[in-house]
């Protein structure tokens, strides 16, 4: 579903299969030179289908589109790798960006997950 919220600002309702939240709001800001997509949904076939359908209705050129991920949850950034092109920029909030670029950040996250019962 595509909903126009204001001039050049659109909401796409992206389903979250198997999630009690049911869906996530993805936002598309259409600009004269570039577009911005805020959050994308999970890396699932149904999410991609709905996202592509909405972007098609809006005639969004992904080669002229950047992405903003509000936070590091799979339902917010799951499709970025599939949608981003060589000309796209992907933005994160400062704490998450610092975590991503901190060299041991992922190892720390894996260790923390292990301490909380996640299998290796």
Short mmCIF file of C-alpha atoms in Angstrom, two decimals, residues 12-16 22-26 39-42 46-48 50-51 79:
data_model
loop_
_atom_site.label_atom_id
_atom_site.label_comp_id
_atom_site.label_asym_id
_atom_site.label_seq_id
_atom_site.Cartn_x
_atom_site.Cartn_y
_atom_site.Cartn_z
CA UNK A 12 4.77 2.12 2.18
CA UNK A 13 3.30 -0.52 4.48
CA UNK A 14 5.71 -3.47 4.32
CA UNK A 15 4.46 -6.76 5.83
CA UNK A 16 6.46 -8.50 8.55
CA UNK A 22 2.31 -7.37 11.29
CA UNK A 23 3.99 -4.57 9.26
CA UNK A 24 6.55 -1.78 9.23
CA UNK A 25 6.25 1.70 7.80
CA UNK A 26 8.81 2.51 5.16
CA UNK A 39 13.70 1.75 6.60
CA UNK A 40 13.01 -1.15 4.25
CA UNK A 41 11.50 -4.19 5.97
CA UNK A 42 12.87 -7.67 6.45
CA UNK A 46 7.03 -10.87 0.39
CA UNK A 47 8.70 -7.73 1.79
CA UNK A 48 10.69 -7.26 -1.41
CA UNK A 50 5.60 -5.16 -1.71
CA UNK A 51 8.56 -2.76 -1.64
CA UNK A 79 16.35 -5.09 2.18
#
